[in-house]
Amino acid sequence: MNAPIGMAAIEKKGWWASHRFLLLRRLAQASLIGLFLLGPLAGVWVLKGNLSASLLLDTIPFSDPLVWLQTLFAGHTLEWSLGLGALVVTGMYLLVGGRVFCSWACPVNPVTDSANWLRTKLGLNRSGKLSRSLRFWMLGMTLILPLLTGMLLWELINPVSLLMRGIVYGMGVGWLLIAAIFAFDLLMIRRGWCGHLCPLGAFYTLLGRVSPLRVNASKRNECNNCMDCFAVCPEPQVIKPALKGQSTGASTVILAPECTNCGRCIDVCGESVFEFSTRFANKAETQS
């Protein structure tokens, strides 16, 4: 009988080292929501607004660059603060990896992670098939629709924006959309929304193609093929080239921009094969 996922890591490294990046991600997600809630609930305005557009300490603007592009394509007059905020956010994710947003900031991530956790607990192993490239078609649609209609139609149903605004200001029937995403990931396709459909995730994938922060399978020679890293990874297809590419001289660094830098592969690896590193830490040794 196979041991539960991550059990070997707990036995070898301890509970904290086997969950640290998961807990730190949850802390980051909760802290971001907490900063937005401080104003409405306690009158302490650290962050005003929401994930689409916000202002830190009444000084530094943050804007979703995809919202900014949609606004531009719709032909609306742009405020300078929206463009500056988009530049600030773009610069941040160019450095740390675009899809860091997905795993460390997006409020939908705990929803889809919960669906995947329950899916594993219930033994729901069957999953439908859907091309991961579909999210890029979705991204194209979010930009073409404003060109054709002059409206930001995607933002009317964007679950990321809806959930964040709902948490801060109250949510009505938008919960039905979030429940539908949970059910979709649980019952139909593993990691269906984030891994196959979300246009915002696709946008941040493109944004993070050149980012220096990467996960590195620097000790891949010590891999014991337990497969726990593949089981927990939201984008498991990105692991194989770095972990199993020794015979071809492939880099140990996970260079695929779909990697969310969530750190779960580092958590659950009992052999400590993975670590956070940079794209420049290439150890492309070949098998002797």
PDB file of C-alpha atoms in Angstrom:
ATOM      1  CA  MET A   1       0.000   0.000   0.000  1.00  0.00           C
ATOM      2  CA  ASN A   2       1.388   3.411  -0.980  1.00  0.00           C
ATOM      3  CA  ALA A   3       2.033   5.922   1.789  1.00  0.00           C
ATOM      4  CA  PRO A   4      -0.152   9.065   1.790  1.00  0.00           C
ATOM      5  CA  ILE A   5       1.214  11.932  -0.280  1.00  0.00           C
ATOM      6  CA  GLY A   6       3.855  13.829   1.652  1.00  0.00           C
ATOM      7  CA  MET A   7       4.108  11.313   4.512  1.00  0.00           C
ATOM      8  CA  ALA A   8       7.716  10.426   3.696  1.00  0.00           C
ATOM      9  CA  ALA A   9       8.624  14.111   3.788  1.00  0.00           C
ATOM     10  CA  ILE A  10       6.969  14.545   7.194  1.00  0.00           C
ATOM     11  CA  GLU A  11       8.917  11.580   8.579  1.00  0.00           C
ATOM     12  CA  LYS A  12      12.232  12.797   7.199  1.00  0.00           C
ATOM     13  CA  LYS A  13      11.962  16.580   7.491  1.00  0.00           C
ATOM     14  CA  GLY A  14       9.279  17.170  10.106  1.00  0.00           C
ATOM     15  CA  TRP A  15       5.777  18.651   9.838  1.00  0.00           C
ATOM     16  CA  TRP A  16       6.772  22.323   9.461  1.00  0.00           C
ATOM     17  CA  ALA A  17       9.358  21.745   6.731  1.00  0.00           C
ATOM     18  CA  SER A  18       6.820  19.608   4.886  1.00  0.00           C
ATOM     19  CA  HIS A  19       4.124  22.273   4.925  1.00  0.00           C
ATOM     20  CA  ARG A  20       5.982  25.578   5.183  1.00  0.00           C
ATOM     21  CA  PHE A  21       5.308  26.961   1.707  1.00  0.00           C
ATOM     22  CA  LEU A  22       1.674  25.868   1.820  1.00  0.00           C
ATOM     23  CA  LEU A  23       1.211  27.665   5.151  1.00  0.00           C
ATOM     24  CA  LEU A  24       3.146  30.718   4.005  1.00  0.00           C
ATOM     25  CA  ARG A  25       0.935  30.924   0.900  1.00  0.00           C
ATOM     26  CA  ARG A  26      -2.215  30.757   2.995  1.00  0.00           C
ATOM     27  CA  LEU A  27      -0.771  33.432   5.287  1.00  0.00           C
ATOM     28  CA  ALA A  28       0.005  35.640   2.269  1.00  0.00           C
ATOM     29  CA  GLN A  29      -3.489  35.171   0.822  1.00  0.00           C
ATOM     30  CA  ALA A  30      -5.171  35.853   4.173  1.00  0.00           C
ATOM     31  CA  SER A  31      -2.941  38.859   4.851  1.00  0.00           C
ATOM     32  CA  LEU A  32      -3.769  40.416   1.493  1.00  0.00           C
ATOM     33  CA  ILE A  33      -7.491  40.036   2.137  1.00  0.00           C
ATOM     34  CA  GLY A  34      -6.981  41.338   5.678  1.00  0.00           C
ATOM     35  CA  LEU A  35      -5.254  44.485   4.425  1.00  0.00           C
ATOM     36  CA  PHE A  36      -8.195  45.206   2.126  1.00  0.00           C
ATOM     37  CA  LEU A  37     -10.672  44.557   4.976  1.00  0.00           C
ATOM     38  CA  LEU A  38      -8.906  46.807   7.495  1.00  0.00           C
ATOM     39  CA  GLY A  39     -10.403  49.900   5.894  1.00  0.00           C
ATOM     40  CA  PRO A  40     -14.094  48.922   5.710  1.00  0.00           C
ATOM     41  CA  LEU A  41     -14.042  47.136   9.083  1.00  0.00           C
ATOM     42  CA  ALA A  42     -11.664  49.190  11.220  1.00  0.00           C
ATOM     43  CA  GLY A  43     -11.152  52.436   9.331  1.00  0.00           C
ATOM     44  CA  VAL A  44      -7.445  51.692   8.839  1.00  0.00           C
ATOM     45  CA  TRP A  45      -6.855  52.217   5.132  1.00  0.00           C
ATOM     46  CA  VAL A  46      -3.644  50.393   4.281  1.00  0.00           C
ATOM     47  CA  LEU A  47      -5.015  49.178   0.948  1.00  0.00           C
ATOM     48  CA  LYS A  48      -7.966  50.839  -0.740  1.00  0.00           C
ATOM     49  CA  GLY A  49      -9.818  49.169  -3.580  1.00  0.00           C
ATOM     50  CA  ASN A  50      -9.517  45.591  -4.745  1.00  0.00           C
ATOM     51  CA  LEU A  51      -7.280  43.390  -6.890  1.00  0.00           C
ATOM     52  CA  SER A  52      -8.362  45.197 -10.070  1.00  0.00           C
ATOM     53  CA  ALA A  53      -7.134  48.577  -8.820  1.00  0.00           C
ATOM     54  CA  SER A  54      -5.912  49.637  -5.397  1.00  0.00           C
ATOM     55  CA  LEU A  55      -3.864  52.244  -3.580  1.00  0.00           C
ATOM     56  CA  LEU A  56      -1.280  51.396  -0.918  1.00  0.00           C
ATOM     57  CA  LEU A  57      -1.118  53.977   1.911  1.00  0.00           C
ATOM     58  CA  ASP A  58      -2.787  56.544  -0.350  1.00  0.00           C
ATOM     59  CA  THR A  59       0.447  56.662  -2.338  1.00  0.00           C
ATOM     60  CA  ILE A  60       1.415  53.631  -4.417  1.00  0.00           C
ATOM     61  CA  PRO A  61      -1.084  52.471  -7.068  1.00  0.00           C
ATOM     62  CA  PHE A  62      -1.535  48.832  -8.002  1.00  0.00           C
ATOM     63  CA  SER A  63      -3.566  47.822 -11.056  1.00  0.00           C
ATOM     64  CA  ASP A  64      -4.289  44.522 -12.717  1.00  0.00           C
ATOM     65  CA  PRO A  65      -2.384  44.832 -16.024  1.00  0.00           C
ATOM     66  CA  LEU A  66      -4.988  42.689 -17.803  1.00  0.00           C
ATOM     67  CA  VAL A  67      -7.751  45.045 -16.682  1.00  0.00           C
ATOM     68  CA  TRP A  68      -5.611  47.933 -17.904  1.00  0.00           C
ATOM     69  CA  LEU A  69      -5.238  46.279 -21.322  1.00  0.00           C
ATOM     70  CA  GLN A  70      -8.975  45.616 -21.532  1.00  0.00           C
ATOM     71  CA  THR A  71      -9.642  49.258 -20.684  1.00  0.00           C
ATOM     72  CA  LEU A  72      -7.175  50.345 -23.357  1.00  0.00           C
ATOM     73  CA  PHE A  73      -8.718  48.056 -25.983  1.00  0.00           C
ATOM     74  CA  ALA A  74     -12.221  49.241 -25.079  1.00  0.00           C
ATOM     75  CA  GLY A  75     -11.164  52.769 -25.990  1.00  0.00           C
ATOM     76  CA  HIS A  76     -11.821  54.303 -22.572  1.00  0.00           C
ATOM     77  CA  THR A  77      -9.883  57.288 -21.340  1.00  0.00           C
ATOM     78  CA  LEU A  78      -7.098  56.014 -19.131  1.00  0.00           C
ATOM     79  CA  GLU A  79      -6.182  57.538 -15.804  1.00  0.00           C
ATOM     80  CA  TRP A  80      -2.445  57.862 -15.280  1.00  0.00           C
ATOM     81  CA  SER A  81      -2.679  56.115 -11.899  1.00  0.00           C
ATOM     82  CA  LEU A  82      -4.200  53.022 -13.548  1.00  0.00           C
ATOM     83  CA  GLY A  83      -1.351  52.818 -16.049  1.00  0.00           C
ATOM     84  CA  LEU A  84       1.283  53.469 -13.370  1.00  0.00           C
ATOM     85  CA  GLY A  85      -0.282  50.801 -11.166  1.00  0.00           C
ATOM     86  CA  ALA A  86      -0.204  48.331 -14.041  1.00  0.00           C
ATOM     87  CA  LEU A  87       3.491  49.069 -14.577  1.00  0.00           C
ATOM     88  CA  VAL A  88       4.226  48.516 -10.865  1.00  0.00           C
ATOM     89  CA  VAL A  89       2.402  45.160 -10.806  1.00  0.00           C
ATOM     90  CA  THR A  90       3.961  44.085 -14.111  1.00  0.00           C
ATOM     91  CA  GLY A  91       7.435  44.854 -12.770  1.00  0.00           C
ATOM     92  CA  MET A  92       6.778  42.859  -9.589  1.00  0.00           C
ATOM     93  CA  TYR A  93       5.675  39.731 -11.421  1.00  0.00           C
ATOM     94  CA  LEU A  94       8.404  40.003 -14.041  1.00  0.00           C
ATOM     95  CA  LEU A  95      10.831  39.514 -11.156  1.00  0.00           C
ATOM     96  CA  VAL A  96       9.179  36.794  -9.091  1.00  0.00           C
ATOM     97  CA  GLY A  97       7.324  34.862 -11.796  1.00  0.00           C
ATOM     98  CA  GLY A  98       3.974  35.802 -13.224  1.00  0.00           C
ATOM     99  CA  ARG A  99       2.036  32.901 -11.835  1.00  0.00           C
ATOM    100  CA  VAL A 100       3.187  33.673  -8.331  1.00  0.00           C
ATOM    101  CA  PHE A 101      -0.010  35.727  -8.396  1.00  0.00           C
ATOM    102  CA  CYS A 102      -2.013  32.520  -8.918  1.00  0.00           C
ATOM    103  CA  SER A 103      -0.554  30.616  -5.983  1.00  0.00           C
ATOM    104  CA  TRP A 104       0.279  33.380  -3.499  1.00  0.00           C
ATOM    105  CA  ALA A 105      -2.314  36.124  -4.049  1.00  0.00           C
ATOM    106  CA  CYS A 106      -5.354  34.944  -6.007  1.00  0.00           C
ATOM    107  CA  PRO A 107      -8.402  34.404  -3.731  1.00  0.00           C
ATOM    108  CA  VAL A 108      -9.686  31.646  -6.027  1.00  0.00           C
ATOM    109  CA  ASN A 109      -6.598  29.519  -5.343  1.00  0.00           C
ATOM    110  CA  PRO A 110      -7.810  28.242  -1.911  1.00  0.00           C
ATOM    111  CA  VAL A 111     -11.102  27.286  -3.590  1.00  0.00           C
ATOM    112  CA  THR A 112      -9.445  25.186  -6.292  1.00  0.00           C
ATOM    113  CA  ASP A 113      -6.847  23.789  -3.862  1.00  0.00           C
ATOM    114  CA  SER A 114      -9.721  22.699  -1.591  1.00  0.00           C
ATOM    115  CA  ALA A 115     -11.463  20.993  -4.489  1.00  0.00           C
ATOM    116  CA  ASN A 116      -8.277  19.126  -5.367  1.00  0.00           C
ATOM    117  CA  TRP A 117      -7.709  18.156  -1.702  1.00  0.00           C
ATOM    118  CA  LEU A 118     -11.260  16.783  -1.437  1.00  0.00           C
ATOM    119  CA  ARG A 119     -10.881  15.065  -4.783  1.00  0.00           C
ATOM    120  CA  THR A 120      -7.821  13.230  -3.434  1.00  0.00           C
ATOM    121  CA  LYS A 121      -9.533  12.344  -0.145  1.00  0.00           C
ATOM    122  CA  LEU A 122     -12.549  10.918  -1.967  1.00  0.00           C
ATOM    123  CA  GLY A 123     -10.376   8.966  -4.388  1.00  0.00           C
ATOM    124  CA  LEU A 124     -11.849  10.679  -7.445  1.00  0.00           C
ATOM    125  CA  ASN A 125      -9.068   9.704  -9.801  1.00  0.00           C
ATOM    126  CA  ARG A 126     -10.872  10.062 -13.110  1.00  0.00           C
ATOM    127  CA  SER A 127     -10.537  13.402 -14.815  1.00  0.00           C
ATOM    128  CA  GLY A 128     -11.913  14.770 -18.047  1.00  0.00           C
ATOM    129  CA  LYS A 129      -9.627  15.997 -20.794  1.00  0.00           C
ATOM    130  CA  LEU A 130      -9.254  19.627 -21.706  1.00  0.00           C
ATOM    131  CA  SER A 131      -6.367  21.296 -23.495  1.00  0.00           C
ATOM    132  CA  ARG A 132      -4.262  23.538 -21.273  1.00  0.00           C
ATOM    133  CA  SER A 133      -3.893  25.879 -24.249  1.00  0.00           C
ATOM    134  CA  LEU A 134      -7.589  26.724 -23.958  1.00  0.00           C
ATOM    135  CA  ARG A 135      -6.736  29.354 -21.324  1.00  0.00           C
ATOM    136  CA  PHE A 136      -4.779  31.299 -23.942  1.00  0.00           C
ATOM    137  CA  TRP A 137      -7.820  31.310 -26.222  1.00  0.00           C
ATOM    138  CA  MET A 138      -9.804  32.574 -23.232  1.00  0.00           C
ATOM    139  CA  LEU A 139      -7.206  35.302 -22.765  1.00  0.00           C
ATOM    140  CA  GLY A 140      -7.551  36.320 -26.392  1.00  0.00           C
ATOM    141  CA  MET A 141     -11.310  36.506 -25.961  1.00  0.00           C
ATOM    142  CA  THR A 142     -10.987  38.850 -22.970  1.00  0.00           C
ATOM    143  CA  LEU A 143      -9.023  41.264 -25.179  1.00  0.00           C
ATOM    144  CA  ILE A 144     -11.041  40.931 -28.400  1.00  0.00           C
ATOM    145  CA  LEU A 145     -14.416  41.512 -26.741  1.00  0.00           C
ATOM    146  CA  PRO A 146     -13.519  45.044 -25.548  1.00  0.00           C
ATOM    147  CA  LEU A 147     -12.324  45.858 -29.077  1.00  0.00           C
ATOM    148  CA  LEU A 148     -15.649  44.750 -30.535  1.00  0.00           C
ATOM    149  CA  THR A 149     -18.006  46.074 -27.876  1.00  0.00           C
ATOM    150  CA  GLY A 150     -16.194  48.896 -26.095  1.00  0.00           C
ATOM    151  CA  MET A 151     -16.981  47.171 -22.804  1.00  0.00           C
ATOM    152  CA  LEU A 152     -14.979  45.177 -20.257  1.00  0.00           C
ATOM    153  CA  LEU A 153     -17.305  42.201 -20.550  1.00  0.00           C
ATOM    154  CA  TRP A 154     -14.947  39.683 -18.955  1.00  0.00           C
ATOM    155  CA  GLU A 155     -14.748  41.737 -15.764  1.00  0.00           C
ATOM    156  CA  LEU A 156     -18.510  41.276 -15.286  1.00  0.00           C
ATOM    157  CA  ILE A 157     -17.966  37.563 -14.646  1.00  0.00           C
ATOM    158  CA  ASN A 158     -14.265  37.345 -13.740  1.00  0.00           C
ATOM    159  CA  PRO A 159     -14.333  35.056 -10.675  1.00  0.00           C
ATOM    160  CA  VAL A 160     -11.084  36.503  -9.319  1.00  0.00           C
ATOM    161  CA  SER A 161     -12.490  40.045  -9.289  1.00  0.00           C
ATOM    162  CA  LEU A 162     -15.933  38.896  -8.161  1.00  0.00           C
ATOM    163  CA  LEU A 163     -14.605  36.919  -5.210  1.00  0.00           C
ATOM    164  CA  MET A 164     -12.253  39.655  -4.027  1.00  0.00           C
ATOM    165  CA  ARG A 165     -14.900  42.367  -4.280  1.00  0.00           C
ATOM    166  CA  GLY A 166     -17.382  39.995  -2.643  1.00  0.00           C
ATOM    167  CA  ILE A 167     -15.115  39.352   0.345  1.00  0.00           C
ATOM    168  CA  VAL A 168     -14.464  43.049   0.884  1.00  0.00           C
ATOM    169  CA  TYR A 169     -17.834  44.575   0.021  1.00  0.00           C
ATOM    170  CA  GLY A 170     -20.290  41.671   0.157  1.00  0.00           C
ATOM    171  CA  MET A 171     -21.263  39.124  -2.441  1.00  0.00           C
ATOM    172  CA  GLY A 172     -24.586  38.105  -3.891  1.00  0.00           C
ATOM    173  CA  VAL A 173     -25.150  35.471  -6.528  1.00  0.00           C
ATOM    174  CA  GLY A 174     -21.439  35.573  -7.383  1.00  0.00           C
ATOM    175  CA  TRP A 175     -21.005  32.746  -4.867  1.00  0.00           C
ATOM    176  CA  LEU A 176     -22.800  30.526  -7.364  1.00  0.00           C
ATOM    177  CA  LEU A 177     -19.947  31.039  -9.838  1.00  0.00           C
ATOM    178  CA  ILE A 178     -17.349  30.214  -7.186  1.00  0.00           C
ATOM    179  CA  ALA A 179     -19.345  27.106  -6.204  1.00  0.00           C
ATOM    180  CA  ALA A 180     -19.492  26.109  -9.870  1.00  0.00           C
ATOM    181  CA  ILE A 181     -15.691  26.368 -10.171  1.00  0.00           C
ATOM    182  CA  PHE A 182     -15.292  24.233  -7.031  1.00  0.00           C
ATOM    183  CA  ALA A 183     -17.677  21.601  -8.423  1.00  0.00           C
ATOM    184  CA  PHE A 184     -15.968  21.702 -11.833  1.00  0.00           C
ATOM    185  CA  ASP A 185     -12.544  21.014 -10.294  1.00  0.00           C
ATOM    186  CA  LEU A 186     -13.918  18.407  -7.888  1.00  0.00           C
ATOM    187  CA  LEU A 187     -16.117  16.377 -10.200  1.00  0.00           C
ATOM    188  CA  MET A 188     -15.023  17.002 -13.775  1.00  0.00           C
ATOM    189  CA  ILE A 189     -11.406  18.016 -14.391  1.00  0.00           C
ATOM    190  CA  ARG A 190      -8.504  18.052 -11.941  1.00  0.00           C
ATOM    191  CA  ARG A 191      -7.207  21.609 -11.625  1.00  0.00           C
ATOM    192  CA  GLY A 192      -9.721  22.446 -14.331  1.00  0.00           C
ATOM    193  CA  TRP A 193     -10.150  26.171 -13.799  1.00  0.00           C
ATOM    194  CA  CYS A 194      -6.628  27.349 -12.941  1.00  0.00           C
ATOM    195  CA  GLY A 195      -4.792  24.853 -15.139  1.00  0.00           C
ATOM    196  CA  HIS A 196      -6.967  24.957 -18.238  1.00  0.00           C
ATOM    197  CA  LEU A 197      -9.360  27.905 -18.415  1.00  0.00           C
ATOM    198  CA  CYS A 198      -8.395  30.964 -16.381  1.00  0.00           C
ATOM    199  CA  PRO A 199      -7.356  33.795 -18.746  1.00  0.00           C
ATOM    200  CA  LEU A 200      -5.740  35.735 -15.901  1.00  0.00           C
ATOM    201  CA  GLY A 201      -3.493  32.742 -15.217  1.00  0.00           C
ATOM    202  CA  ALA A 202      -2.652  32.617 -18.920  1.00  0.00           C
ATOM    203  CA  PHE A 203      -1.768  36.311 -18.867  1.00  0.00           C
ATOM    204  CA  TYR A 204       0.550  35.879 -15.892  1.00  0.00           C
ATOM    205  CA  THR A 205       2.098  32.844 -17.600  1.00  0.00           C
ATOM    206  CA  LEU A 206       3.155  35.107 -20.467  1.00  0.00           C
ATOM    207  CA  LEU A 207       4.312  37.778 -18.053  1.00  0.00           C
ATOM    208  CA  GLY A 208       6.540  35.366 -16.137  1.00  0.00           C
ATOM    209  CA  ARG A 209       8.435  33.865 -19.049  1.00  0.00           C
ATOM    210  CA  VAL A 210      11.634  35.777 -18.261  1.00  0.00           C
ATOM    211  CA  SER A 211      11.406  36.010 -14.477  1.00  0.00           C
ATOM    212  CA  PRO A 212      14.581  34.978 -12.627  1.00  0.00           C
ATOM    213  CA  LEU A 213      12.915  33.230  -9.631  1.00  0.00           C
ATOM    214  CA  ARG A 214      12.540  29.503 -10.360  1.00  0.00           C
ATOM    215  CA  VAL A 215      12.201  26.132  -8.679  1.00  0.00           C
ATOM    216  CA  ASN A 216      15.315  24.049  -9.180  1.00  0.00           C
ATOM    217  CA  ALA A 217      15.546  20.232  -8.991  1.00  0.00           C
ATOM    218  CA  SER A 218      19.142  20.712  -7.918  1.00  0.00           C
ATOM    219  CA  LYS A 219      19.409  17.258  -6.272  1.00  0.00           C
ATOM    220  CA  ARG A 220      17.580  15.278  -8.930  1.00  0.00           C
ATOM    221  CA  ASN A 221      20.116  12.458  -8.602  1.00  0.00           C
ATOM    222  CA  GLU A 222      18.551  11.723  -5.199  1.00  0.00           C
ATOM    223  CA  CYS A 223      14.985  11.366  -6.553  1.00  0.00           C
ATOM    224  CA  ASN A 224      13.450   8.036  -5.464  1.00  0.00           C
ATOM    225  CA  ASN A 225      10.506   8.216  -7.901  1.00  0.00           C
ATOM    226  CA  CYS A 226       7.859   8.479  -5.172  1.00  0.00           C
ATOM    227  CA  MET A 227       5.897  10.816  -7.510  1.00  0.00           C
ATOM    228  CA  ASP A 228       4.587  12.964  -4.637  1.00  0.00           C
ATOM    229  CA  CYS A 229       5.761  16.137  -6.376  1.00  0.00           C
ATOM    230  CA  PHE A 230       3.706  15.277  -9.463  1.00  0.00           C
ATOM    231  CA  ALA A 231       0.682  14.515  -7.272  1.00  0.00           C
ATOM    232  CA  VAL A 232       0.631  17.914  -5.557  1.00  0.00           C
ATOM    233  CA  CYS A 233       1.783  20.113  -8.430  1.00  0.00           C
ATOM    234  CA  PRO A 234      -0.984  22.187 -10.070  1.00  0.00           C
ATOM    235  CA  GLU A 235       1.007  22.075 -13.326  1.00  0.00           C
ATOM    236  CA  PRO A 236       2.719  18.653 -13.151  1.00  0.00           C
ATOM    237  CA  GLN A 237       3.813  18.727 -16.789  1.00  0.00           C
ATOM    238  CA  VAL A 238       6.464  21.330 -15.896  1.00  0.00           C
ATOM    239  CA  ILE A 239       8.372  19.025 -13.514  1.00  0.00           C
ATOM    240  CA  LYS A 240       9.519  16.209 -15.792  1.00  0.00           C
ATOM    241  CA  PRO A 241      12.055  18.079 -17.976  1.00  0.00           C
ATOM    242  CA  ALA A 242      13.972  19.305 -14.932  1.00  0.00           C
ATOM    243  CA  LEU A 243      13.603  16.215 -12.757  1.00  0.00           C
ATOM    244  CA  LYS A 244      14.007  13.500 -15.387  1.00  0.00           C
ATOM    245  CA  GLY A 245      16.049  15.267 -18.034  1.00  0.00           C
ATOM    246  CA  GLN A 246      19.466  14.160 -16.879  1.00  0.00           C
ATOM    247  CA  SER A 247      20.010  11.764 -19.807  1.00  0.00           C
ATOM    248  CA  THR A 248      19.430  14.565 -22.293  1.00  0.00           C
ATOM    249  CA  GLY A 249      21.397  17.177 -20.404  1.00  0.00           C
ATOM    250  CA  ALA A 250      18.283  19.226 -19.656  1.00  0.00           C
ATOM    251  CA  SER A 251      18.498  21.955 -17.068  1.00  0.00           C
ATOM    252  CA  THR A 252      17.607  21.165 -13.471  1.00  0.00           C
ATOM    253  CA  VAL A 253      15.746  24.458 -13.364  1.00  0.00           C
ATOM    254  CA  ILE A 254      11.990  24.417 -14.036  1.00  0.00           C
ATOM    255  CA  LEU A 255      11.881  26.988 -16.808  1.00  0.00           C
ATOM    256  CA  ALA A 256       8.268  26.499 -17.924  1.00  0.00           C
ATOM    257  CA  PRO A 257       6.355  29.744 -17.246  1.00  0.00           C
ATOM    258  CA  GLU A 258       3.300  27.723 -16.188  1.00  0.00           C
ATOM    259  CA  CYS A 259       5.064  26.908 -12.882  1.00  0.00           C
ATOM    260  CA  THR A 260       3.314  28.871 -10.134  1.00  0.00           C
ATOM    261  CA  ASN A 261       6.295  28.838  -7.729  1.00  0.00           C
ATOM    262  CA  CYS A 262       3.906  27.528  -5.069  1.00  0.00           C
ATOM    263  CA  GLY A 263       6.679  25.502  -3.422  1.00  0.00           C
ATOM    264  CA  ARG A 264       4.576  22.385  -2.784  1.00  0.00           C
ATOM    265  CA  CYS A 265       7.106  20.168  -4.604  1.00  0.00           C
ATOM    266  CA  ILE A 266       9.722  21.459  -2.156  1.00  0.00           C
ATOM    267  CA  ASP A 267       7.387  20.743   0.770  1.00  0.00           C
ATOM    268  CA  VAL A 268       6.471  17.159  -0.065  1.00  0.00           C
ATOM    269  CA  CYS A 269       9.834  15.890  -1.287  1.00  0.00           C
ATOM    270  CA  GLY A 270      11.354  13.696   1.405  1.00  0.00           C
ATOM    271  CA  GLU A 271      14.695  13.673  -0.430  1.00  0.00           C
ATOM    272  CA  SER A 272      14.857  17.489  -0.592  1.00  0.00           C
ATOM    273  CA  VAL A 273      15.401  17.386  -4.338  1.00  0.00           C
ATOM    274  CA  PHE A 274      13.862  20.817  -4.973  1.00  0.00           C
ATOM    275  CA  GLU A 275      14.705  24.330  -3.826  1.00  0.00           C
ATOM    276  CA  PHE A 276      13.939  27.894  -4.817  1.00  0.00           C
ATOM    277  CA  SER A 277      16.684  29.259  -6.996  1.00  0.00           C
ATOM    278  CA  THR A 278      17.121  31.344 -10.115  1.00  0.00           C
ATOM    279  CA  ARG A 279      16.946  30.560 -13.809  1.00  0.00           C
ATOM    280  CA  PHE A 280      20.722  31.051 -13.934  1.00  0.00           C
ATOM    281  CA  ALA A 281      21.462  28.125 -11.569  1.00  0.00           C
ATOM    282  CA  ASN A 282      21.564  25.627 -14.395  1.00  0.00           C
ATOM    283  CA  LYS A 283      23.136  22.288 -13.538  1.00  0.00           C
ATOM    284  CA  ALA A 284      22.712  20.465 -16.819  1.00  0.00           C
ATOM    285  CA  GLU A 285      24.929  17.524 -16.012  1.00  0.00           C
ATOM    286  CA  THR A 286      24.345  14.291 -17.917  1.00  0.00           C
ATOM    287  CA  GLN A 287      24.295  10.713 -16.720  1.00  0.00           C
ATOM    288  CA  SER A 288      27.698   9.062 -16.687  1.00  0.00           C
TER     289      SER A 288
END
